[in-house]
Amino acid sequence: MADGNVVMARGMPAAVAPPQKGTLHRIARRRSTLAFLMTLPLLAVIGGLVAYPFFYALYLSMLNKRMTRFVGIDNFTFLLSRETFQAVIWQSVLFAVSAVIAKALIGFILAHVLHALPAKGQRKWRGMLLVPWVIPPAVSTLAWWWMFDPSYSAINWVLTTVGVPPVAWLGEPSWARFSVILVNVWYGAPFFMIMYLAALKSVPDQLYEAAAIDGATGWQKLRYVTVPMMKNIIAITVLFSLIVTFANFDIVRILTNGGPQDKTHIFGTYAFQVGIQSGDIPLGSAVSLFMFPILAVFAIFVLRDVTRRNKEMTG
Amino acid sequence: MAGNGMTRRGMLRAGVAGVAASALPLVNVHGQSSGGRLALGFWDHWVGAPANDVMRAIVNEWGQKNRVEVTLDFITSAGNKTLLTIAAEAQARQGHDILSFPTWQVHDHQDLLEPVDDVMGRLIQKYGAVNQASEYLAKIGGRWLAIPETAGSQFKGPAARIDLLKQHAGIDVQAMYPAENRLGPGADQWNWETFLQAAQKCSAAGYPFALPAGTTSDATDWIGAMFRSFGADLVDAKGNITIRNNDKVRQAMEYSKRLFEFIPSEMFAADDATNNRAMISGKSALIFNPPSAWAVAKRDAPDVARNMWHFPSPSGPAGRPVPFLPFFYGIWKFGRNKSAAKALLEHLSQTEQVQRLVEASSGYDIPPFNSVFDDIDTWRKVEPPLGTVYNYPVRAHHNAVPNVAYAPAPPEIAVQMYTQGIQAKMIARMVQGKEPIDRVLAWAETEVEGFKRG
């Protein structure tokens, strides 16, 4: 049996021979089957918590208000014809784009400042700067809400003491837009900071040394070494943040509830108002699904660039 | 796990038991279950334990007497949890047997609610007619689909400072609406013009009226009553849009323009707590609110509380509507024990139980039957000052009517106007956005046209 072959003794009945392995057994022993089984929990989670809600929302968005009749894309065309919803699209884009740009810039600057700090004190500052991101936004937004209060808040108290008239932060449309974006930036900038800091730390020092030997200035090092090396992480972070910011709900809901005059409504808050509060769940679903194509197109472009850059780097 | 003597399996069991225990409803009332089981989801009263405990006690007593095993959850309206629970149970077709339905939810879920004509028939026979606002919201197609609830139902007439109105506007609200069934001097002159003059004088004195004009219910309710008092319906009972070429709407808008000259601009972003804070902090002379602001002031600012008086809204050319926000008990069609559910709700609607609920809420809760108002002495006893909430419920001598904003529009349209605060937005566009009135009316008409889709 040294060679592994089974030699059957002469005269031994066939029934005693080891059984032939079945197809099922062979499939079960395949590595791909094992891999499939091991990813099954993940597939179940994605199916149950991502795919099913998405397709269910899609289904709901194609029903009439009473959810008794299929109406195709009527809810979507109806929404596009409404002045209020057109404003919601514009405001969502304004909110998300301006907040993400501000967060990216602040995060970039903070990451560089932190990176330049001596290693000893860096951890302390890093921890402190992460605090806004760690506090649940529902809680921190309530604190901001108090600070924006026109009559009793610290901000207006300070303004009044220096002779500036108090500002209706959440009562004037332009100030209200500024306020909700500000709180979103305050909450989200630490995320950018920590991602960029990690990216900065992964840039090899030799590149800077080589640049210094070539006589590069600080600005040139940033432009020709740091930024190119961080491009992928910048793209991924911006994409991720844009998705999260577009889908924001709590900050606007707590601070302004979409007002005044609907000037701060974004997709999430408007979907809630239409779907849950007004009892029109199909229309609410349609509102929330409007985010999908916008973000999908953006994601395709960003991820394509990331893949291209990766290929260039490895090739 | 050798160290602590607990096996992994034991730990898992304990964990599962812990999760199950934490998921248990807040209250479990167990009785002999020969009468079956009932799962209730009632509004978590803002008064908290005092009101919830009384509700629990009433349900408990009934459950034990009728051998029904009752599970009672108190669901907070904070964060729209009530609405989310209703929406989730309606989608899943399972959950509680009975839920508390806020103002518009009966209409939204009419196909899933068990008719309760039998119960309402007996209650009406015993206590007389239900107010029209409740009928508008819960009687659909000639059938009662929910029972008006005492707990949580509220009026939102003016809650004003006696001293400030007397000193700065020359109005003695205590004399106008004394704590007895009669009108005092000046009550006949309590109209929106008088109101505007008082707003102007109090604003000049540094105590502006805190009248919200956002999209939350406090704003929607008082503005709705004001529009209604001018007869300014945006949509009539048949569903016709009546915004442009409607002199009454224009009249209400022009009045609003004059009034909002004396209202702080931050009120356009006010929520339901802003007006309460303004009153409790002593910075406002008048708000539209149930006695919740007074109750908090009684605890936190006693000097303010002892100077507060509740009374009906001003009148307009079309009458004296008072903002009203009722709750309803609804029984799901998919409920498992409908007969027990109906029996419990009938029990909860009897005067004895209603009295206990009103007492526990210090007079905040409003029963649906006006005939029982005089039988309940809570509103007479509450102080300080004695009788402050006597005129909080709309009484016969007030010549006022409970008003749900945007009624008499068909509720499926009205609810959308209500939640989107169309009237408040019209005012905001005109006053804050400085848009011409014709443009505002055209915008409103387009918006409301959208709400008519089926």
PDB file of C-alpha atoms in Angstrom, chain A residues 30-277:
ATOM      1  CA  ARG A  30     -13.627  21.589  -3.139  1.00  0.00           C
ATOM      2  CA  ARG A  31     -11.889  24.686  -1.844  1.00  0.00           C
ATOM      3  CA  SER A  32     -14.318  26.911  -3.717  1.00  0.00           C
ATOM      4  CA  THR A  33     -17.249  25.271  -1.910  1.00  0.00           C
ATOM      5  CA  LEU A  34     -15.599  25.840   1.413  1.00  0.00           C
ATOM      6  CA  ALA A  35     -14.913  29.445   0.489  1.00  0.00           C
ATOM      7  CA  PHE A  36     -18.543  29.885  -0.540  1.00  0.00           C
ATOM      8  CA  LEU A  37     -19.763  28.419   2.728  1.00  0.00           C
ATOM      9  CA  MET A  38     -17.511  30.692   4.704  1.00  0.00           C
ATOM     10  CA  THR A  39     -18.716  33.774   2.886  1.00  0.00           C
ATOM     11  CA  LEU A  40     -22.331  32.725   3.293  1.00  0.00           C
ATOM     12  CA  PRO A  41     -22.845  34.771   6.510  1.00  0.00           C
ATOM     13  CA  LEU A  42     -21.522  37.858   4.750  1.00  0.00           C
ATOM     14  CA  LEU A  43     -23.716  37.209   1.727  1.00  0.00           C
ATOM     15  CA  ALA A  44     -26.691  36.768   4.050  1.00  0.00           C
ATOM     16  CA  VAL A  45     -25.944  40.094   5.746  1.00  0.00           C
ATOM     17  CA  ILE A  46     -25.524  41.902   2.420  1.00  0.00           C
ATOM     18  CA  GLY A  47     -28.620  40.232   1.022  1.00  0.00           C
ATOM     19  CA  GLY A  48     -30.737  40.937   4.082  1.00  0.00           C
ATOM     20  CA  LEU A  49     -29.501  44.374   5.022  1.00  0.00           C
ATOM     21  CA  VAL A  50     -28.441  45.873   1.695  1.00  0.00           C
ATOM     22  CA  ALA A  51     -29.962  44.138  -1.314  1.00  0.00           C
ATOM     23  CA  TYR A  52     -33.392  43.370   0.144  1.00  0.00           C
ATOM     24  CA  PRO A  53     -34.018  46.894   1.567  1.00  0.00           C
ATOM     25  CA  PHE A  54     -32.790  48.417  -1.690  1.00  0.00           C
ATOM     26  CA  PHE A  55     -35.061  46.365  -3.917  1.00  0.00           C
ATOM     27  CA  TYR A  56     -37.936  46.733  -1.464  1.00  0.00           C
ATOM     28  CA  ALA A  57     -37.469  50.516  -1.526  1.00  0.00           C
ATOM     29  CA  LEU A  58     -37.383  50.351  -5.328  1.00  0.00           C
ATOM     30  CA  TYR A  59     -40.616  48.345  -5.284  1.00  0.00           C
ATOM     31  CA  LEU A  60     -42.250  50.763  -2.840  1.00  0.00           C
ATOM     32  CA  SER A  61     -41.232  53.757  -4.918  1.00  0.00           C
ATOM     33  CA  MET A  62     -43.254  52.391  -7.816  1.00  0.00           C
ATOM     34  CA  LEU A  63     -46.530  52.149  -5.916  1.00  0.00           C
ATOM     35  CA  ASN A  64     -49.264  54.721  -5.476  1.00  0.00           C
ATOM     36  CA  LYS A  65     -49.775  56.532  -2.165  1.00  0.00           C
ATOM     37  CA  ARG A  66     -52.120  53.877  -0.768  1.00  0.00           C
ATOM     38  CA  MET A  67     -49.722  51.186  -1.975  1.00  0.00           C
ATOM     39  CA  THR A  68     -52.477  49.450  -3.876  1.00  0.00           C
ATOM     40  CA  ARG A  69     -51.390  50.082  -7.476  1.00  0.00           C
ATOM     41  CA  PHE A  70     -48.183  49.905  -9.519  1.00  0.00           C
ATOM     42  CA  VAL A  71     -47.456  53.319 -11.019  1.00  0.00           C
ATOM     43  CA  GLY A  72     -44.048  52.765 -12.628  1.00  0.00           C
ATOM     44  CA  ILE A  73     -41.844  55.838 -12.474  1.00  0.00           C
ATOM     45  CA  ASP A  74     -44.708  58.263 -11.804  1.00  0.00           C
ATOM     46  CA  ASN A  75     -43.422  59.102  -8.335  1.00  0.00           C
ATOM     47  CA  PHE A  76     -40.047  60.090  -9.770  1.00  0.00           C
ATOM     48  CA  THR A  77     -41.460  62.233 -12.576  1.00  0.00           C
ATOM     49  CA  PHE A  78     -43.870  63.831 -10.114  1.00  0.00           C
ATOM     50  CA  LEU A  79     -41.027  64.735  -7.772  1.00  0.00           C
ATOM     51  CA  LEU A  80     -38.956  66.252 -10.546  1.00  0.00           C
ATOM     52  CA  SER A  81     -41.845  68.510 -11.471  1.00  0.00           C
ATOM     53  CA  ARG A  82     -42.088  69.977  -7.936  1.00  0.00           C
ATOM     54  CA  GLU A  83     -40.372  73.260  -7.151  1.00  0.00           C
ATOM     55  CA  THR A  84     -39.724  72.146  -3.571  1.00  0.00           C
ATOM     56  CA  PHE A  85     -38.039  68.935  -4.640  1.00  0.00           C
ATOM     57  CA  GLN A  86     -35.906  70.702  -7.206  1.00  0.00           C
ATOM     58  CA  ALA A  87     -34.717  72.886  -4.342  1.00  0.00           C
ATOM     59  CA  VAL A  88     -34.063  69.764  -2.261  1.00  0.00           C
ATOM     60  CA  ILE A  89     -31.787  68.362  -4.993  1.00  0.00           C
ATOM     61  CA  TRP A  90     -29.854  71.628  -5.185  1.00  0.00           C
ATOM     62  CA  GLN A  91     -29.599  71.892  -1.408  1.00  0.00           C
ATOM     63  CA  SER A  92     -28.454  68.284  -1.030  1.00  0.00           C
ATOM     64  CA  VAL A  93     -25.686  68.853  -3.566  1.00  0.00           C
ATOM     65  CA  LEU A  94     -24.724  72.150  -1.946  1.00  0.00           C
ATOM     66  CA  PHE A  95     -24.730  70.599   1.518  1.00  0.00           C
ATOM     67  CA  ALA A  96     -22.750  67.510   0.566  1.00  0.00           C
ATOM     68  CA  VAL A  97     -20.221  69.069  -1.802  1.00  0.00           C
ATOM     69  CA  SER A  98     -19.396  72.117   0.301  1.00  0.00           C
ATOM     70  CA  ALA A  99     -19.214  70.058   3.498  1.00  0.00           C
ATOM     71  CA  VAL A 100     -16.957  67.422   1.917  1.00  0.00           C
ATOM     72  CA  ILE A 101     -14.628  70.046   0.421  1.00  0.00           C
ATOM     73  CA  ALA A 102     -14.368  71.820   3.771  1.00  0.00           C
ATOM     74  CA  LYS A 103     -13.834  68.550   5.628  1.00  0.00           C
ATOM     75  CA  ALA A 104     -11.161  67.442   3.166  1.00  0.00           C
ATOM     76  CA  LEU A 105      -9.280  70.734   3.421  1.00  0.00           C
ATOM     77  CA  ILE A 106      -9.454  70.908   7.208  1.00  0.00           C
ATOM     78  CA  GLY A 107      -8.569  67.229   7.507  1.00  0.00           C
ATOM     79  CA  PHE A 108      -5.601  67.692   5.172  1.00  0.00           C
ATOM     80  CA  ILE A 109      -4.260  70.654   7.123  1.00  0.00           C
ATOM     81  CA  LEU A 110      -4.787  68.995  10.492  1.00  0.00           C
ATOM     82  CA  ALA A 111      -3.123  65.797   9.304  1.00  0.00           C
ATOM     83  CA  HIS A 112      -0.037  67.754   8.240  1.00  0.00           C
ATOM     84  CA  VAL A 113       0.068  69.678  11.496  1.00  0.00           C
ATOM     85  CA  LEU A 114      -0.216  66.433  13.455  1.00  0.00           C
ATOM     86  CA  HIS A 115       2.376  64.729  11.283  1.00  0.00           C
ATOM     87  CA  ALA A 116       4.799  67.533  11.981  1.00  0.00           C
ATOM     88  CA  LEU A 117       4.353  67.232  15.744  1.00  0.00           C
ATOM     89  CA  PRO A 118       6.919  65.289  17.755  1.00  0.00           C
ATOM     90  CA  ALA A 119       5.828  61.662  18.210  1.00  0.00           C
ATOM     91  CA  LYS A 120       5.586  62.112  21.968  1.00  0.00           C
ATOM     92  CA  GLY A 121       2.772  64.626  21.982  1.00  0.00           C
ATOM     93  CA  GLN A 122       1.108  63.460  18.800  1.00  0.00           C
ATOM     94  CA  ARG A 123      -1.118  60.813  20.342  1.00  0.00           C
ATOM     95  CA  LYS A 124      -2.634  63.291  22.801  1.00  0.00           C
ATOM     96  CA  TRP A 125      -3.543  65.758  20.062  1.00  0.00           C
ATOM     97  CA  ARG A 126      -4.785  63.002  17.786  1.00  0.00           C
ATOM     98  CA  GLY A 127      -7.110  61.795  20.526  1.00  0.00           C
ATOM     99  CA  MET A 128      -8.463  65.265  21.225  1.00  0.00           C
ATOM    100  CA  LEU A 129      -9.038  66.047  17.557  1.00  0.00           C
ATOM    101  CA  LEU A 130     -10.972  62.816  17.132  1.00  0.00           C
ATOM    102  CA  VAL A 131     -13.481  63.704  19.837  1.00  0.00           C
ATOM    103  CA  PRO A 132     -16.115  65.289  17.513  1.00  0.00           C
ATOM    104  CA  TRP A 133     -16.129  62.142  15.390  1.00  0.00           C
ATOM    105  CA  VAL A 134     -16.491  59.868  18.401  1.00  0.00           C
ATOM    106  CA  ILE A 135     -19.474  61.596  19.992  1.00  0.00           C
ATOM    107  CA  PRO A 136     -22.793  60.344  18.543  1.00  0.00           C
ATOM    108  CA  PRO A 137     -23.935  63.106  16.166  1.00  0.00           C
ATOM    109  CA  ALA A 138     -27.438  63.121  17.648  1.00  0.00           C
ATOM    110  CA  VAL A 139     -25.921  64.194  20.968  1.00  0.00           C
ATOM    111  CA  SER A 140     -23.353  66.673  19.672  1.00  0.00           C
ATOM    112  CA  THR A 141     -25.903  68.240  17.333  1.00  0.00           C
ATOM    113  CA  LEU A 142     -28.154  68.927  20.292  1.00  0.00           C
ATOM    114  CA  ALA A 143     -25.282  70.813  21.897  1.00  0.00           C
ATOM    115  CA  TRP A 144     -24.849  72.812  18.693  1.00  0.00           C
ATOM    116  CA  TRP A 145     -28.568  73.445  18.622  1.00  0.00           C
ATOM    117  CA  TRP A 146     -28.275  75.058  22.039  1.00  0.00           C
ATOM    118  CA  MET A 147     -25.324  77.108  20.891  1.00  0.00           C
ATOM    119  CA  PHE A 148     -27.296  78.364  17.912  1.00  0.00           C
ATOM    120  CA  ASP A 149     -30.261  79.393  20.036  1.00  0.00           C
ATOM    121  CA  PRO A 150     -30.884  83.056  19.253  1.00  0.00           C
ATOM    122  CA  SER A 151     -31.803  84.153  22.764  1.00  0.00           C
ATOM    123  CA  TYR A 152     -29.937  81.956  25.198  1.00  0.00           C
ATOM    124  CA  SER A 153     -26.853  80.724  23.389  1.00  0.00           C
ATOM    125  CA  ALA A 154     -23.176  81.261  24.128  1.00  0.00           C
ATOM    126  CA  ILE A 155     -22.394  82.326  20.559  1.00  0.00           C
ATOM    127  CA  ASN A 156     -24.908  85.153  20.512  1.00  0.00           C
ATOM    128  CA  TRP A 157     -23.976  86.130  24.045  1.00  0.00           C
ATOM    129  CA  VAL A 158     -20.372  86.575  22.918  1.00  0.00           C
ATOM    130  CA  LEU A 159     -21.486  88.510  19.841  1.00  0.00           C
ATOM    131  CA  THR A 160     -23.677  90.782  21.940  1.00  0.00           C
ATOM    132  CA  THR A 161     -20.913  91.481  24.428  1.00  0.00           C
ATOM    133  CA  VAL A 162     -18.640  92.690  21.606  1.00  0.00           C
ATOM    134  CA  GLY A 163     -21.415  94.846  20.178  1.00  0.00           C
ATOM    135  CA  VAL A 164     -22.496  92.632  17.284  1.00  0.00           C
ATOM    136  CA  PRO A 165     -26.250  92.121  17.027  1.00  0.00           C
ATOM    137  CA  PRO A 166     -27.415  88.548  17.714  1.00  0.00           C
ATOM    138  CA  VAL A 167     -27.824  86.287  14.696  1.00  0.00           C
ATOM    139  CA  ALA A 168     -30.855  84.056  14.069  1.00  0.00           C
ATOM    140  CA  TRP A 169     -28.537  81.169  13.181  1.00  0.00           C
ATOM    141  CA  LEU A 170     -31.294  78.731  12.395  1.00  0.00           C
ATOM    142  CA  GLY A 171     -34.012  81.251  11.577  1.00  0.00           C
ATOM    143  CA  GLU A 172     -32.490  82.943   8.517  1.00  0.00           C
ATOM    144  CA  PRO A 173     -32.235  80.693   5.447  1.00  0.00           C
ATOM    145  CA  SER A 174     -28.628  81.537   4.573  1.00  0.00           C
ATOM    146  CA  TRP A 175     -27.403  81.311   8.162  1.00  0.00           C
ATOM    147  CA  ALA A 176     -29.342  78.081   8.624  1.00  0.00           C
ATOM    148  CA  ARG A 177     -27.611  76.538   5.597  1.00  0.00           C
ATOM    149  CA  PHE A 178     -24.267  77.719   6.916  1.00  0.00           C
ATOM    150  CA  SER A 179     -25.024  76.277  10.360  1.00  0.00           C
ATOM    151  CA  VAL A 180     -25.962  72.785   9.195  1.00  0.00           C
ATOM    152  CA  ILE A 181     -22.889  72.625   6.951  1.00  0.00           C
ATOM    153  CA  LEU A 182     -20.689  73.880   9.794  1.00  0.00           C
ATOM    154  CA  VAL A 183     -21.886  71.165  12.170  1.00  0.00           C
ATOM    155  CA  ASN A 184     -21.388  68.507   9.510  1.00  0.00           C
ATOM    156  CA  VAL A 185     -17.836  69.751   8.897  1.00  0.00           C
ATOM    157  CA  TRP A 186     -17.131  69.835  12.628  1.00  0.00           C
ATOM    158  CA  TYR A 187     -18.311  66.255  12.953  1.00  0.00           C
ATOM    159  CA  GLY A 188     -16.684  64.833   9.816  1.00  0.00           C
ATOM    160  CA  ALA A 189     -13.302  66.597   9.566  1.00  0.00           C
ATOM    161  CA  PRO A 190     -11.572  64.270  12.097  1.00  0.00           C
ATOM    162  CA  PHE A 191     -12.353  61.307   9.856  1.00  0.00           C
ATOM    163  CA  PHE A 192     -10.455  62.939   6.998  1.00  0.00           C
ATOM    164  CA  MET A 193      -7.696  63.905   9.379  1.00  0.00           C
ATOM    165  CA  ILE A 194      -7.088  60.373  10.594  1.00  0.00           C
ATOM    166  CA  MET A 195      -7.240  58.893   7.100  1.00  0.00           C
ATOM    167  CA  TYR A 196      -4.829  61.488   5.707  1.00  0.00           C
ATOM    168  CA  LEU A 197      -2.525  61.075   8.671  1.00  0.00           C
ATOM    169  CA  ALA A 198      -2.339  57.350   8.001  1.00  0.00           C
ATOM    170  CA  ALA A 199      -1.626  58.074   4.334  1.00  0.00           C
ATOM    171  CA  LEU A 200       1.079  60.598   5.228  1.00  0.00           C
ATOM    172  CA  LYS A 201       2.793  58.130   7.489  1.00  0.00           C
ATOM    173  CA  SER A 202       2.954  55.618   4.664  1.00  0.00           C
ATOM    174  CA  VAL A 203       4.831  57.964   2.304  1.00  0.00           C
ATOM    175  CA  PRO A 204       8.474  56.742   2.274  1.00  0.00           C
ATOM    176  CA  ASP A 205      10.932  59.269   3.714  1.00  0.00           C
ATOM    177  CA  GLN A 206      13.340  58.469   0.891  1.00  0.00           C
ATOM    178  CA  LEU A 207      11.070  60.295  -1.547  1.00  0.00           C
ATOM    179  CA  TYR A 208      11.313  63.477   0.506  1.00  0.00           C
ATOM    180  CA  GLU A 209      15.042  63.031   0.880  1.00  0.00           C
ATOM    181  CA  ALA A 210      15.430  62.605  -2.879  1.00  0.00           C
ATOM    182  CA  ALA A 211      13.251  65.672  -3.459  1.00  0.00           C
ATOM    183  CA  ALA A 212      15.341  67.671  -0.985  1.00  0.00           C
ATOM    184  CA  ILE A 213      18.545  66.641  -2.777  1.00  0.00           C
ATOM    185  CA  ASP A 214      16.963  67.870  -6.010  1.00  0.00           C
ATOM    186  CA  GLY A 215      16.338  71.204  -4.273  1.00  0.00           C
ATOM    187  CA  ALA A 216      12.539  70.934  -3.972  1.00  0.00           C
ATOM    188  CA  THR A 217      10.794  73.515  -1.823  1.00  0.00           C
ATOM    189  CA  GLY A 218       8.176  72.603   0.786  1.00  0.00           C
ATOM    190  CA  TRP A 219       5.383  73.426  -1.619  1.00  0.00           C
ATOM    191  CA  GLN A 220       6.985  71.341  -4.371  1.00  0.00           C
ATOM    192  CA  LYS A 221       7.349  68.396  -1.994  1.00  0.00           C
ATOM    193  CA  LEU A 222       3.677  68.679  -1.134  1.00  0.00           C
ATOM    194  CA  ARG A 223       2.618  68.990  -4.750  1.00  0.00           C
ATOM    195  CA  TYR A 224       4.892  66.416  -6.390  1.00  0.00           C
ATOM    196  CA  VAL A 225       5.422  63.894  -3.606  1.00  0.00           C
ATOM    197  CA  THR A 226       2.749  64.036  -0.913  1.00  0.00           C
ATOM    198  CA  VAL A 227      -0.380  64.636  -2.974  1.00  0.00           C
ATOM    199  CA  PRO A 228       0.375  62.049  -5.680  1.00  0.00           C
ATOM    200  CA  MET A 229       1.152  59.474  -3.014  1.00  0.00           C
ATOM    201  CA  MET A 230      -2.113  60.301  -1.222  1.00  0.00           C
ATOM    202  CA  LYS A 231      -4.315  60.491  -4.298  1.00  0.00           C
ATOM    203  CA  ASN A 232      -5.969  57.122  -3.809  1.00  0.00           C
ATOM    204  CA  ILE A 233      -6.735  57.660  -0.168  1.00  0.00           C
ATOM    205  CA  ILE A 234      -8.028  61.166  -0.926  1.00  0.00           C
ATOM    206  CA  ALA A 235     -10.337  59.777  -3.614  1.00  0.00           C
ATOM    207  CA  ILE A 236     -11.647  56.933  -1.485  1.00  0.00           C
ATOM    208  CA  THR A 237     -12.145  59.193   1.552  1.00  0.00           C
ATOM    209  CA  VAL A 238     -13.975  61.816  -0.482  1.00  0.00           C
ATOM    210  CA  LEU A 239     -16.194  59.152  -2.039  1.00  0.00           C
ATOM    211  CA  PHE A 240     -16.988  57.585   1.298  1.00  0.00           C
ATOM    212  CA  SER A 241     -17.659  60.944   2.930  1.00  0.00           C
ATOM    213  CA  LEU A 242     -19.789  62.126   0.042  1.00  0.00           C
ATOM    214  CA  ILE A 243     -22.001  59.063   0.362  1.00  0.00           C
ATOM    215  CA  VAL A 244     -22.372  59.539   4.113  1.00  0.00           C
ATOM    216  CA  THR A 245     -22.927  63.298   3.819  1.00  0.00           C
ATOM    217  CA  PHE A 246     -25.532  62.924   1.081  1.00  0.00           C
ATOM    218  CA  ALA A 247     -27.371  60.452   3.275  1.00  0.00           C
ATOM    219  CA  ASN A 248     -27.168  62.714   6.334  1.00  0.00           C
ATOM    220  CA  PHE A 249     -30.321  63.014   8.371  1.00  0.00           C
ATOM    221  CA  ASP A 250     -29.752  63.711  12.040  1.00  0.00           C
ATOM    222  CA  ILE A 251     -27.932  67.042  11.801  1.00  0.00           C
ATOM    223  CA  VAL A 252     -30.538  68.761   9.635  1.00  0.00           C
ATOM    224  CA  ARG A 253     -33.408  67.051  11.399  1.00  0.00           C
ATOM    225  CA  ILE A 254     -32.281  68.256  14.825  1.00  0.00           C
ATOM    226  CA  LEU A 255     -31.105  71.727  13.881  1.00  0.00           C
ATOM    227  CA  THR A 256     -33.697  72.995  11.408  1.00  0.00           C
ATOM    228  CA  ASN A 257     -36.070  70.176  10.460  1.00  0.00           C
ATOM    229  CA  GLY A 258     -35.575  71.377   6.878  1.00  0.00           C
ATOM    230  CA  GLY A 259     -36.660  74.937   7.561  1.00  0.00           C
ATOM    231  CA  PRO A 260     -36.922  77.831   7.335  1.00  0.00           C
ATOM    232  CA  GLN A 261     -38.954  77.767   4.125  1.00  0.00           C
ATOM    233  CA  ASP A 262     -37.550  74.295   3.252  1.00  0.00           C
ATOM    234  CA  LYS A 263     -34.189  75.947   2.613  1.00  0.00           C
ATOM    235  CA  THR A 264     -32.178  73.307   4.476  1.00  0.00           C
ATOM    236  CA  HIS A 265     -34.053  70.176   3.460  1.00  0.00           C
ATOM    237  CA  ILE A 266     -31.851  67.435   2.051  1.00  0.00           C
ATOM    238  CA  PHE A 267     -32.860  64.058   0.627  1.00  0.00           C
ATOM    239  CA  GLY A 268     -32.949  62.263   3.983  1.00  0.00           C
ATOM    240  CA  THR A 269     -35.030  64.802   5.879  1.00  0.00           C
ATOM    241  CA  TYR A 270     -37.396  65.400   2.985  1.00  0.00           C
ATOM    242  CA  ALA A 271     -37.881  61.653   2.491  1.00  0.00           C
ATOM    243  CA  PHE A 272     -38.773  61.327   6.170  1.00  0.00           C
ATOM    244  CA  GLN A 273     -41.197  64.231   6.042  1.00  0.00           C
ATOM    245  CA  VAL A 274     -42.909  62.954   2.929  1.00  0.00           C
ATOM    246  CA  GLY A 275     -42.752  59.237   3.682  1.00  0.00           C
ATOM    247  CA  ILE A 276     -43.265  58.847   7.413  1.00  0.00           C
ATOM    248  CA  GLN A 277     -44.825  62.105   8.571  1.00  0.00           C
TER     249      GLN A 277
END
